[in-house]
Coordinates of C-alpha atoms in Angstrom, one line a residue:
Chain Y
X20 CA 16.1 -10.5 17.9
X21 CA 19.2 -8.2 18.2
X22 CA 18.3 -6.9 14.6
X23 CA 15.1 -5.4 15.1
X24 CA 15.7 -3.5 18.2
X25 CA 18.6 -1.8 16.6
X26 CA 16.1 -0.9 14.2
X27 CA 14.1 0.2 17.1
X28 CA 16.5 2.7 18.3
X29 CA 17.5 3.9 14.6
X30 CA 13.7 4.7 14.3
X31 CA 12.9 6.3 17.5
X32 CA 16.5 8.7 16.7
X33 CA 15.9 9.4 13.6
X34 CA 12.3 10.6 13.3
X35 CA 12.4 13.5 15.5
X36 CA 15.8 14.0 14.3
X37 CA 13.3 14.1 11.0
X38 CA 11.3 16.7 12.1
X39 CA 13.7 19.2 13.7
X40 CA 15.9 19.3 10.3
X41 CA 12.1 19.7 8.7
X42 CA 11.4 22.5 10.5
X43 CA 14.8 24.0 10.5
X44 CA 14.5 23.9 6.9
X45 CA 11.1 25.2 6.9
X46 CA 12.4 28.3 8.7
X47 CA 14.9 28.8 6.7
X48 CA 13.1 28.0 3.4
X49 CA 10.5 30.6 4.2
X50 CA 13.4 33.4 5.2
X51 CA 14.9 32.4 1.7
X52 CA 12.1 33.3 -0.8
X53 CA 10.9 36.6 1.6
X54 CA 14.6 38.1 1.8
X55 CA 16.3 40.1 -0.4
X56 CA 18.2 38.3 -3.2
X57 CA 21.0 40.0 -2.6
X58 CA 21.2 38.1 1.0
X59 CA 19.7 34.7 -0.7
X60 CA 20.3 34.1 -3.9
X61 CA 23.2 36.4 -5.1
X62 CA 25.0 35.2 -2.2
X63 CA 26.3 32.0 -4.4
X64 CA 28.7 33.8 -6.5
X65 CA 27.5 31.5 -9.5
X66 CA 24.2 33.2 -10.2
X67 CA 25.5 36.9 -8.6
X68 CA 25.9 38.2 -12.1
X69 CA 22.5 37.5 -13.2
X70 CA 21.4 39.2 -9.9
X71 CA 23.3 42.6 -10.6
X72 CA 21.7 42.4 -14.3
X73 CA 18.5 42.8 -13.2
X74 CA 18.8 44.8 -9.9
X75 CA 19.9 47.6 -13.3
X76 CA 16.9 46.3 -15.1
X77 CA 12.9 46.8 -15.7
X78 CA 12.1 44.3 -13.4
X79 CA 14.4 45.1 -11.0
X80 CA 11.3 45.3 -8.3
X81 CA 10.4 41.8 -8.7
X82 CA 11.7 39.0 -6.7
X83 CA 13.0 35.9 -8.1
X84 CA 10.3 33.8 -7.4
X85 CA 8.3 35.9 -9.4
X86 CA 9.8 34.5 -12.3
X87 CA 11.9 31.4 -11.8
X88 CA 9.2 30.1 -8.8
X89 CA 11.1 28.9 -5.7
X90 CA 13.2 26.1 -5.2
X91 CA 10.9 23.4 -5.2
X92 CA 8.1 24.5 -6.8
X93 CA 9.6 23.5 -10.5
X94 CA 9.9 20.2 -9.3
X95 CA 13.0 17.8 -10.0
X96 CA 14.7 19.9 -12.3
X97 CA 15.0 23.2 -10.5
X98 CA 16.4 21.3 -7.5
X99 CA 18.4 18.9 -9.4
X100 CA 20.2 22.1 -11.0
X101 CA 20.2 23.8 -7.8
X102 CA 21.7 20.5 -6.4
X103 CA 24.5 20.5 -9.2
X104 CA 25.4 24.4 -8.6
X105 CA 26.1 23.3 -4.8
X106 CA 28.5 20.1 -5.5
X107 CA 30.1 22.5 -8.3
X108 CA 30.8 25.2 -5.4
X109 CA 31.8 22.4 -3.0
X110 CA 34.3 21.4 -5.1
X111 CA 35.2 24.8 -6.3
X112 CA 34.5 24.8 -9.7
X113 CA 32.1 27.6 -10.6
X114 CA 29.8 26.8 -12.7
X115 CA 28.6 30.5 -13.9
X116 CA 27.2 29.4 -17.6
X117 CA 24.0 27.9 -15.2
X118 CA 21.7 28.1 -18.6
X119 CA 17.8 27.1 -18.0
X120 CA 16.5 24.2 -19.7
X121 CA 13.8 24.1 -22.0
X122 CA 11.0 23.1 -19.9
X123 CA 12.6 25.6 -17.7
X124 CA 12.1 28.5 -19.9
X125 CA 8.5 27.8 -20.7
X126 CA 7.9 27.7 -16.8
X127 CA 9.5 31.0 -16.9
X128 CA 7.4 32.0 -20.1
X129 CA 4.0 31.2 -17.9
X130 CA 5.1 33.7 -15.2
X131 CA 5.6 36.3 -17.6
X132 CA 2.1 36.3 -19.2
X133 CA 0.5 36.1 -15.9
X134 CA 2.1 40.5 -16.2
X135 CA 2.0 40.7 -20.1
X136 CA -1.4 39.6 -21.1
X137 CA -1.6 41.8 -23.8
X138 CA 1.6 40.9 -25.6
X139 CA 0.7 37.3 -25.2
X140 CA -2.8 37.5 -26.4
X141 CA -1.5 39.4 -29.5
X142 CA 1.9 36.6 -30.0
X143 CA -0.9 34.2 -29.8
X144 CA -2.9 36.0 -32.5
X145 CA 0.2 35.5 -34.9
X146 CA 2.4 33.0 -36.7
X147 CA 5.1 33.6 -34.1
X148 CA 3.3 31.3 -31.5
X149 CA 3.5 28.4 -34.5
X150 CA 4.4 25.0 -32.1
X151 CA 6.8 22.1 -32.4
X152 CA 4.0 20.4 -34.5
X153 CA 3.0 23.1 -36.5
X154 CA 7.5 23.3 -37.6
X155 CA 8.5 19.8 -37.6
X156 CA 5.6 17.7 -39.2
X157 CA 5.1 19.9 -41.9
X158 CA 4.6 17.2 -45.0
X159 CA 5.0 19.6 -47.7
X160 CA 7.8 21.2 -46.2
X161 CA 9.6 17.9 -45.1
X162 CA 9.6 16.4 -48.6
X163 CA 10.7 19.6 -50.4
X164 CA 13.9 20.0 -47.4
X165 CA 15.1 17.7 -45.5
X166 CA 15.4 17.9 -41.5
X167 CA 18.4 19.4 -40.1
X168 CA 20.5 20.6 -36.9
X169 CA 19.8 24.4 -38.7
X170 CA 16.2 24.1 -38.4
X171 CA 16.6 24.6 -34.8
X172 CA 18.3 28.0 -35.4
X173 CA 14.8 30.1 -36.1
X174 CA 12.2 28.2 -34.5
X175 CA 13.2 25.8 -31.7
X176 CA 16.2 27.2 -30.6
X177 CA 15.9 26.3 -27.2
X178 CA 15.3 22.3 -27.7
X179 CA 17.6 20.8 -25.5
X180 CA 18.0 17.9 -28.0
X181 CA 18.8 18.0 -31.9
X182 CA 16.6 17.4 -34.5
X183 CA 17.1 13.6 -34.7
X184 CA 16.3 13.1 -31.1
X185 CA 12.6 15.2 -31.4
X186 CA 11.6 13.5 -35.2
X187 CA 11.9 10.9 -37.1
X188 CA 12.9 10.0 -39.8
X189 CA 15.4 12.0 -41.2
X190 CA 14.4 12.0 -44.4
X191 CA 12.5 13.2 -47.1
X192 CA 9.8 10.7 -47.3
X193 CA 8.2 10.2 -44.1
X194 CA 5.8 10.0 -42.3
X195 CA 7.3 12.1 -39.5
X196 CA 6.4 11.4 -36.4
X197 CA 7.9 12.4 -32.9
X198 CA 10.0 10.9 -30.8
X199 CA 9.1 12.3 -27.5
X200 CA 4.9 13.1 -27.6
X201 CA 5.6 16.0 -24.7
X202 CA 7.2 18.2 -27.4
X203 CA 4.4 18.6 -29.8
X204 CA 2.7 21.7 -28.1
X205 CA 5.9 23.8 -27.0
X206 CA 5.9 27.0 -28.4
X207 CA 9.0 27.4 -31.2
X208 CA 9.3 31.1 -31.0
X209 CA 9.0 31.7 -26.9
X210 CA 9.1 35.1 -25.3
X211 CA 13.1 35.0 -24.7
X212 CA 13.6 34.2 -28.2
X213 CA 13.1 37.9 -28.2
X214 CA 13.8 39.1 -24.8
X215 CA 16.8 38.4 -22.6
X216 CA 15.9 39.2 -19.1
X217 CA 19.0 39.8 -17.0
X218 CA 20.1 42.4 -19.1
X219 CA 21.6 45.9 -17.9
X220 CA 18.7 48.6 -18.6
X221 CA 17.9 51.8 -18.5
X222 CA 14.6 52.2 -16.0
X223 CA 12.8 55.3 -17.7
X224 CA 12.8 58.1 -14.7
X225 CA 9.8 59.8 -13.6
X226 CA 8.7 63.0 -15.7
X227 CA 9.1 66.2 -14.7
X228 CA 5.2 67.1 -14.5
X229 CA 5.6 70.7 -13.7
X230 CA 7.6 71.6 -17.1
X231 CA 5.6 68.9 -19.9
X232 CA 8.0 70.2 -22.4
X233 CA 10.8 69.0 -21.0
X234 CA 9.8 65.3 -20.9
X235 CA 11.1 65.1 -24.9
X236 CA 14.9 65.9 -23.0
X237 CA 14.3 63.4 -20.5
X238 CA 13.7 60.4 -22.1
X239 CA 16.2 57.4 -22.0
X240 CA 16.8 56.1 -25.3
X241 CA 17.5 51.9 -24.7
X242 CA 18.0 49.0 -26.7
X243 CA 17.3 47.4 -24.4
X244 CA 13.9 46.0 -24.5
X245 CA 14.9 43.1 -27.4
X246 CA 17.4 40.9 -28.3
X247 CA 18.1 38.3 -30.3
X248 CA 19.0 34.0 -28.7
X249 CA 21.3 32.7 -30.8
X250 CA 21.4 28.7 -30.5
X251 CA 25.1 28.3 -31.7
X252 CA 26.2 30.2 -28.5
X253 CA 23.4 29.9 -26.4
X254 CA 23.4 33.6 -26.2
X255 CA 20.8 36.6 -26.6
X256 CA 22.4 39.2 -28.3
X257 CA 21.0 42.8 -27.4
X258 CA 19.3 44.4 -30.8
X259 CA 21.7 47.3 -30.9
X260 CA 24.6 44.5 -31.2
X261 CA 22.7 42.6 -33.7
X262 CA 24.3 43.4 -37.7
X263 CA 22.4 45.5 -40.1
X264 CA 21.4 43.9 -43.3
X265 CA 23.7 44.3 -46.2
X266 CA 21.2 44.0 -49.1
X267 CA 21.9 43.6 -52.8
X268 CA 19.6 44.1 -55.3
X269 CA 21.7 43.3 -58.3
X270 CA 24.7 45.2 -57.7
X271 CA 22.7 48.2 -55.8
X272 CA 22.5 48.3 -52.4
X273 CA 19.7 48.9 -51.1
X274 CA 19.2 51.0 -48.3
X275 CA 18.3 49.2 -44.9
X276 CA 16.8 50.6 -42.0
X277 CA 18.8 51.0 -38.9
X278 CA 16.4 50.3 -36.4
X279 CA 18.0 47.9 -33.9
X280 CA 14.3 45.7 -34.0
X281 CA 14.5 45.1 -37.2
X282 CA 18.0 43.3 -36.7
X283 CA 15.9 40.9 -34.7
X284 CA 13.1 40.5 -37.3
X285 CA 15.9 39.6 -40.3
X286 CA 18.1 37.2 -38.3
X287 CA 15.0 34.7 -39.3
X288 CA 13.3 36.2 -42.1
X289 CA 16.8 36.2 -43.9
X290 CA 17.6 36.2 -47.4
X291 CA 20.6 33.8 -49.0
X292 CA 23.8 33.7 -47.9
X293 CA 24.9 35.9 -51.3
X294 CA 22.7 38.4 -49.5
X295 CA 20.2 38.9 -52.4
X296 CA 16.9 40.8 -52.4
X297 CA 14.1 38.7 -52.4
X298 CA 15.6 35.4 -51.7
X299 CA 14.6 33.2 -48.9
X300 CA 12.5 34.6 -46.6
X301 CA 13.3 38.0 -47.5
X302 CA 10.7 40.6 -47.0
X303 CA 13.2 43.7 -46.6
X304 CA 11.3 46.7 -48.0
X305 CA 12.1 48.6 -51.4
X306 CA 10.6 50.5 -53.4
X307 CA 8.0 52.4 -52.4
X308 CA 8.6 51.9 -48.9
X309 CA 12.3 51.5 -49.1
X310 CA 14.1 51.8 -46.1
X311 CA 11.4 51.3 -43.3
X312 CA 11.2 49.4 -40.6
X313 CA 9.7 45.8 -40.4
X314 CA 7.6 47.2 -37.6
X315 CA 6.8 50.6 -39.3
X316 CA 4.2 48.1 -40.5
X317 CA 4.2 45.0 -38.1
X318 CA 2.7 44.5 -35.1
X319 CA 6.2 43.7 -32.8
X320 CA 3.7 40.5 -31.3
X321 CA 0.6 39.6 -33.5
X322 CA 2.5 40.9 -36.7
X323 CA -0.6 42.4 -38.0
X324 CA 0.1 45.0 -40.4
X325 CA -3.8 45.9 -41.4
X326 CA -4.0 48.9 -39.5
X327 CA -0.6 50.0 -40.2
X328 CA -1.3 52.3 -43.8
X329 CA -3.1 54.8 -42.1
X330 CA 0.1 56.2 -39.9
X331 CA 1.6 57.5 -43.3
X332 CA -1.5 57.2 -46.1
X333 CA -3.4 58.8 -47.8
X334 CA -1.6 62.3 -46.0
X335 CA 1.4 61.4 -48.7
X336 CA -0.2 59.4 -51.5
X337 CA 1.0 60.4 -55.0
X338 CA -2.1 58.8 -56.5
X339 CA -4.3 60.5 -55.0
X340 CA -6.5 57.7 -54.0
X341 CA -6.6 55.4 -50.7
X342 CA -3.9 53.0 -51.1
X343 CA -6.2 49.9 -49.2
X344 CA -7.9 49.8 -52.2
X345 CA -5.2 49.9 -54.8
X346 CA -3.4 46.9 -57.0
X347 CA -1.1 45.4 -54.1
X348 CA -0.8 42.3 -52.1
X349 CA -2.0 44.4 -48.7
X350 CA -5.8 44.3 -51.3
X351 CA -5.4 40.5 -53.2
X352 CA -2.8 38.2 -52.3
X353 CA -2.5 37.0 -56.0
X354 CA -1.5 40.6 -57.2
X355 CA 1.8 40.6 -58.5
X356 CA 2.5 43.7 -56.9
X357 CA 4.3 42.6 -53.8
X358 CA 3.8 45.3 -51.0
X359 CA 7.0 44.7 -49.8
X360 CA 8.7 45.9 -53.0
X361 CA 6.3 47.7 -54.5
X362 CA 7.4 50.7 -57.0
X363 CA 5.7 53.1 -58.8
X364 CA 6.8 51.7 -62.1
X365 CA 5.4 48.3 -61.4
X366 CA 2.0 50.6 -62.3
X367 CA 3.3 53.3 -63.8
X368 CA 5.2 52.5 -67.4
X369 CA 6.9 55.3 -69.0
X370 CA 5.2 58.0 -66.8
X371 CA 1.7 56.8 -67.5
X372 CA -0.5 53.9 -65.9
X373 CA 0.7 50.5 -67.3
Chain G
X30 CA 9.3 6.8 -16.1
X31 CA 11.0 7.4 -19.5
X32 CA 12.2 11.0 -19.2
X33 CA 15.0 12.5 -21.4
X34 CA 16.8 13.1 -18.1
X35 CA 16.4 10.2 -16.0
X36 CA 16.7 11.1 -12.0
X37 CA 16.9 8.0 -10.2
X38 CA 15.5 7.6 -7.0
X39 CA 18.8 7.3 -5.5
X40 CA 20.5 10.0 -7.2
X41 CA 17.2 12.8 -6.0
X42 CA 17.5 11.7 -2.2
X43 CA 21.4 13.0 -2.6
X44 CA 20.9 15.7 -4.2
X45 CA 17.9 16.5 -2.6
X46 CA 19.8 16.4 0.7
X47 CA 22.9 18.3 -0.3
X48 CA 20.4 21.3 -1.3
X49 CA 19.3 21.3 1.9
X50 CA 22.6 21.0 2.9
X51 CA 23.7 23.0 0.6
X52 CA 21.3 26.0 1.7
X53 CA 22.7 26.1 5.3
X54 CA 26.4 26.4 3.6
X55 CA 25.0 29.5 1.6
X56 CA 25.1 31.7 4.6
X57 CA 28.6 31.1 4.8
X58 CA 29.7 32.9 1.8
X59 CA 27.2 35.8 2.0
X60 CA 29.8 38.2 2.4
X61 CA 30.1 40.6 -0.2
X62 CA 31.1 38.9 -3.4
X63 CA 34.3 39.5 -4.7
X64 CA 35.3 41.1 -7.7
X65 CA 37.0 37.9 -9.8
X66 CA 37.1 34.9 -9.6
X67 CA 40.4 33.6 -9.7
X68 CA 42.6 36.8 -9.9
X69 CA 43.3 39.5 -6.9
X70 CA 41.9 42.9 -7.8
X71 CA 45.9 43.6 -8.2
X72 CA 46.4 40.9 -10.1
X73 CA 43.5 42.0 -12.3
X74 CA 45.5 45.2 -13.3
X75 CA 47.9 44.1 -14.4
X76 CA 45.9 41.3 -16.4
X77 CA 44.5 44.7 -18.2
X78 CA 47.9 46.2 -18.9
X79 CA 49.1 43.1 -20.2
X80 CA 45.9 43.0 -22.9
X81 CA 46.4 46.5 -24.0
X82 CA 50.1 45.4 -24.8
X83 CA 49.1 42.5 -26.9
X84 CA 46.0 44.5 -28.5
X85 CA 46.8 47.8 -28.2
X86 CA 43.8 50.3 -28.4
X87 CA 43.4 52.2 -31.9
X88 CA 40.0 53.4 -32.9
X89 CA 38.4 50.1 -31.7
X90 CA 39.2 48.9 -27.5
X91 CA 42.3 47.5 -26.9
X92 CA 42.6 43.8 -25.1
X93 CA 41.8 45.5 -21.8
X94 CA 38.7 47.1 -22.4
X95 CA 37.5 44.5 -24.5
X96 CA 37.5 41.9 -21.4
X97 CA 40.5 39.9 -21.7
X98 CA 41.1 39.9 -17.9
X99 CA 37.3 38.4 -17.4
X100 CA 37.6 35.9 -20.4
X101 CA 40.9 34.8 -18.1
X102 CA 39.9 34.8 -14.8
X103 CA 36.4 33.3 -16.2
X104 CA 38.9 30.0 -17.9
X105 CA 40.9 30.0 -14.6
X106 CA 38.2 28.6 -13.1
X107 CA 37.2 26.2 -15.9
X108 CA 38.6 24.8 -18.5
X109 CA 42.1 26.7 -18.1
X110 CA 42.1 25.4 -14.3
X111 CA 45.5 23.6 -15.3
X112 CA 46.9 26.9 -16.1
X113 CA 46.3 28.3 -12.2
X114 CA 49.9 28.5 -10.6
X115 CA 51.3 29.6 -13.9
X116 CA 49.6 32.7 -13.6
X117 CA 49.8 33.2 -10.1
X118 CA 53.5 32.4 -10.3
X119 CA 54.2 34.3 -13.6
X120 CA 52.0 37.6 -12.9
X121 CA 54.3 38.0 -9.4
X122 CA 57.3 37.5 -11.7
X123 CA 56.5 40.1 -13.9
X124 CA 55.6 42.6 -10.6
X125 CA 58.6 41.6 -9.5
X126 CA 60.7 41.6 -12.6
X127 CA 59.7 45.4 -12.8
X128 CA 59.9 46.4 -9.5
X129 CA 63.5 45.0 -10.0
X130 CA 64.2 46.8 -13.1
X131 CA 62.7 49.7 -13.0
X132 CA 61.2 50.5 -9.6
X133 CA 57.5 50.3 -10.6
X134 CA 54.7 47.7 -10.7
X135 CA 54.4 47.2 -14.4
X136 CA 51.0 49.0 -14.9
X137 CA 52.9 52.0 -13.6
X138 CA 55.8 52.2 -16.7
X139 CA 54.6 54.1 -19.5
X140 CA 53.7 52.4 -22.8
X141 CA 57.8 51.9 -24.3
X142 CA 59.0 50.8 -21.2
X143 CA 55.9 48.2 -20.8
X144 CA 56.6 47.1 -24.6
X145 CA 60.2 46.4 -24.3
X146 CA 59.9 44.6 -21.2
X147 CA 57.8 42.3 -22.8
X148 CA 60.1 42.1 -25.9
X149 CA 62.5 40.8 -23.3
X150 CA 60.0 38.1 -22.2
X151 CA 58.9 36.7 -25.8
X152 CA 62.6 37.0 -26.7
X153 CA 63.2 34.6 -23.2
X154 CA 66.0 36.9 -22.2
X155 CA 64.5 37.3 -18.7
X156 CA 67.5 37.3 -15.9
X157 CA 65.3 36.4 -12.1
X158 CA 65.3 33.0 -11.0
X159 CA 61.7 32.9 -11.6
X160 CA 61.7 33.2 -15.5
X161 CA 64.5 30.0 -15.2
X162 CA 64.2 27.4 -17.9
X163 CA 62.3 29.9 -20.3
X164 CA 59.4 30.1 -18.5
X165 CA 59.4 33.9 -19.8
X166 CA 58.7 32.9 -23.1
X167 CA 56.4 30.2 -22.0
X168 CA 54.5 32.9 -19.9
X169 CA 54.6 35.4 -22.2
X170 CA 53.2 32.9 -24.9
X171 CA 50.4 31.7 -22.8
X172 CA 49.2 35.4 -21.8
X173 CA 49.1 36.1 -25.6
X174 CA 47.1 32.8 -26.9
X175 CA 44.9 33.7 -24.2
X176 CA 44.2 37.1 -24.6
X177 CA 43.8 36.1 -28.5
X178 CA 41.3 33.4 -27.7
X179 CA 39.3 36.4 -25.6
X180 CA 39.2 38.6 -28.5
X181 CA 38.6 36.8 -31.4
X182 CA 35.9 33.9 -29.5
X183 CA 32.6 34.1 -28.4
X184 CA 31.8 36.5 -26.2
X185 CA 29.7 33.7 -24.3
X186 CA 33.6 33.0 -22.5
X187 CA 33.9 36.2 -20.9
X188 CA 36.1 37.9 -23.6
X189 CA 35.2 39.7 -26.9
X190 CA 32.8 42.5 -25.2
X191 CA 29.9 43.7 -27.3
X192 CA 31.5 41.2 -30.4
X193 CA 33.7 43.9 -30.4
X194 CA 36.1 42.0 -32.6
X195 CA 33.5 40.7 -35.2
X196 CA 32.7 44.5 -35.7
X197 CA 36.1 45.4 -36.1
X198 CA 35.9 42.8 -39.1
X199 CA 33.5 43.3 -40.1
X200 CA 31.7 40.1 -39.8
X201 CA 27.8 39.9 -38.6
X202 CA 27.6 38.1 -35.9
X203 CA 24.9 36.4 -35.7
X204 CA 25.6 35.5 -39.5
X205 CA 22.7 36.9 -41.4
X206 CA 21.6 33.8 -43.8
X207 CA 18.2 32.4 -45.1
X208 CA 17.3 28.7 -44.8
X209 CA 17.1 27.4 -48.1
X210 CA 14.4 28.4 -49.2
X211 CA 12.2 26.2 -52.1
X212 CA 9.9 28.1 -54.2
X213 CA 6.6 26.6 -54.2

């Protein structure tokens, strides 16, 4: 019986030598979420650039946990990524373009809206919080265009599979079904389709309370707060990077807004690539209202605009009456008088009402 | 289990024991972290001079400024990690090359003298033993592919800071297009 009393010994080494590593790592674990990142996490020269963009950021008080949980808590995949970024620095190769997965940004989603409630409850009021099945099992849609890699480029863009691996068929016939069941409820527009996180900022200082006028001079004027993910690189770009719209209406250009948001809002609701007024999703004001801002009118996160005509109305109405009530599409849907491109000769024909 | 990512049972224990590991190792390189990655901080200066040569500043930043060295360095460790001893071997030729000829490290020289020393290199007219069997103009040609890969590719590499280069051109990046859009 040679065998089992080796076994013996293995056992009766090996389970305290169980519990001391246990509790070494216990101590240690519990050191590692409580300490400063700069001692913990930034030490792995991998991640220490995301650590110096936030320690410049608004939410340079928070720890990492905060966001990311700690290692363990998001299961196999945090520590299997974890686990990679180790064997990658043992063997020297740095593996800096650490990217979170999917399922990893939606657990990062849920910690933010446990802090922004209100911005969620209002994304939620709004198409912008449309789901996978909401997108990709769209009959009407799916017969008219076929299913495509570019889908994934406005809503979707973090899938960490292409199109043919989350529905099938490809085709323009159907029925479309999943493959994967799991996907059906993501979110296609998440929070960091928006917002990049580790991004260099520019915290707003305290105002100086004995002199109110002076708070105008004081304020920090960042770009800071939204960005753009673009899929093909795997990158948010910072709105102030994004391109203004080059808009043609015609042969005229029309004149575009510079506000950096609104370079977010057009990188999905595009027109053509011949850059045409009105084509594709197009919705960039003229007329009337020619050179505003998607969000003069928009909600940035429910996208309601039905409070939005009394900022500027009826102080500088021509007509002279309220303009909720008038011929437009904010009034009827079925006018033909599209608020975004509304004109005054669309009702007013030769000088006088048509 | 039918995951997209399958973790075997094997496979977790491992790496579930190297994190462990793994987390002991960390306090080992918790010194402060250096500057790059690949490149000494003298190394990296010259890196810039050597971008501003091959995209010189105008109105819009020249190689240096627009990240070059980091696109570089970032490679080094990488993809380029083939290219390692080149550049640690041709960057001390160069230092050496002008300390030879003119009695300066190379960021030192003013702008003509850096442009024809380099003119010497492309040409592969290069006299030190180093430079032997036109490894100037090999050099040379790899510090410009390089440094024109940083500029003109995506900045998710390292290089092309703020897409400086698409605004130079002009081009929107993120290219602004529609999907195609049916009427209904």
């Amino acid at each position: 019986m040679a065998g089992k009393s080796i076994l013996h010994k293995i056992l009766i080494l090996a389970i305290p030598l169980f519990l001391i590593v246990s509790i070494g790592f216990g101590l240690f674990y519990g050191y590692w979420n409580s300490a400063s990142p700069k001692k913990t996490c930034a030490s792995c020269h991998e991640i220490s650039a995301s650590v110096e963009m936030i320690t410049q950021s608004a939410h340079r008080n928070l720890a990492c946990k905060e966001c990311h949980g700690t290692a363990l808590s998001n299961g196999v995949n945090s520590l299997r990524e974890k686990g990679m970024m180790i064997i990658n620095h043992i063997k020297g190769v740095a593996d800096e373009d650490v990217k979170l997965n999917e399922v990893q940004i939606l657990g990062v989603m849920d910690n933010c809206t446990r802090c922004h409630k209100t911005e969620q409850a209002r994304w939620l009021s709004g198409g912008h919080s449309a789901r996978y099945q909401d997108i990709f099992l769209n009959a009407k849609h799916n017969k008219t265009e076929q299913l495509n890699f570019d889908c994934l480029r406005c809503h979707g863009m973090f899938a960490d599979m292409s199109i043919g691996n989350i529905v099938e068929p490809l085709d323009t016939t159907g029925p479309w079904k999943f493959k994967i069941n799991s996907v059906s409820a993501r979110p296609v527009i998440p929070c960091l389709a928006c917002h990049q996180i580790h991004l260099a900022g520019m915290p707003q200082p305290r105002p100086d309370y004995s002199n109110p006028q002076n708070l105008f001079y004081g304020r920090i004027t960042s770009n800071s707060l939204v960005s753009f993910y673009t899929r093909h690189d795997k990158i948010h770009v910072s709105a102030g990077n994004l391109p203004i719209l080059k808009l043609w209406e015609g042969v005229r250009l029309v004149k575009v807004s510079s506000d950096p948001i609104m370079r977010n809002c057009i990188q999905c609701h595009a027109p053509n690539a011949g850059h045409q007024a009105g084509t594709s999703d197009d919705r960039t004001p003229r007329g009337v209202h020619e050179g505003f801002s998607c969000i003069t009118c928009h909600d940035p996160h429910s996208n309601n605009a039905r409070q939005s005509c009394n900022k500027c109305h009826p102080a500088i109405s021509h007509c002279k009456i309220d303009v909720k009530t008038m011929n437009t599409s904010f009034l009827n849907r079925s006018s033909p008088n599209n608020i975004h491109w509304l004109s005054c000769t669309d009702c007013h024909k030769g000088g006088r009402r048509k | 289990m039918d995951l997209p990512d399958k973790l075997s049972r094997r496979r977790f224990m491992r790496l579930a024991a190297l994190s462990a590991g793994g987390i002991y190792l960390f306090s080992r390189c918790a010194g402060p972290t250096a500057e790059w990655r690949f490149f000494t901080s003298s190394e990296a200066r010259l890196m810039d001079a050597l971008a501003d040569q091959i995209i010189p500043p105008d109105e819009w930043p020249g190689g240096g400024e627009s990240g070059v060295t980091n696109f570089i360095d970032k490679q080094l460790t990488g993809p380029f990690l083939r290219f390692q001893s080149e550049y640690r071997k041709g960057l001390k030729g160069i230092q050496d090359s002008s300390e030879t000829l003119y009695h300066q490290r190379f960021e030192n020289l003013n702008w003509k003298e850096q442009t024809s020393f380099l003119e010497l290199m492309e040409a592969g007219k290069m006299n030190e033993p180093v430079w032997a069997d036109g490894f100037d103009l090999k050099f040379f040609g790899l510090i410009r592919d390089h440094s024109m890969q940083s500029y003109y590719g995506s900045s998710r590499h390292g290089g092309n800071r703020d897409n400086i280069s698409y605004k130079m051109l002009k081009l929107d990046y993120p290219f602004i297009v529609g999907q195609n859009r049916y009427k209904s």
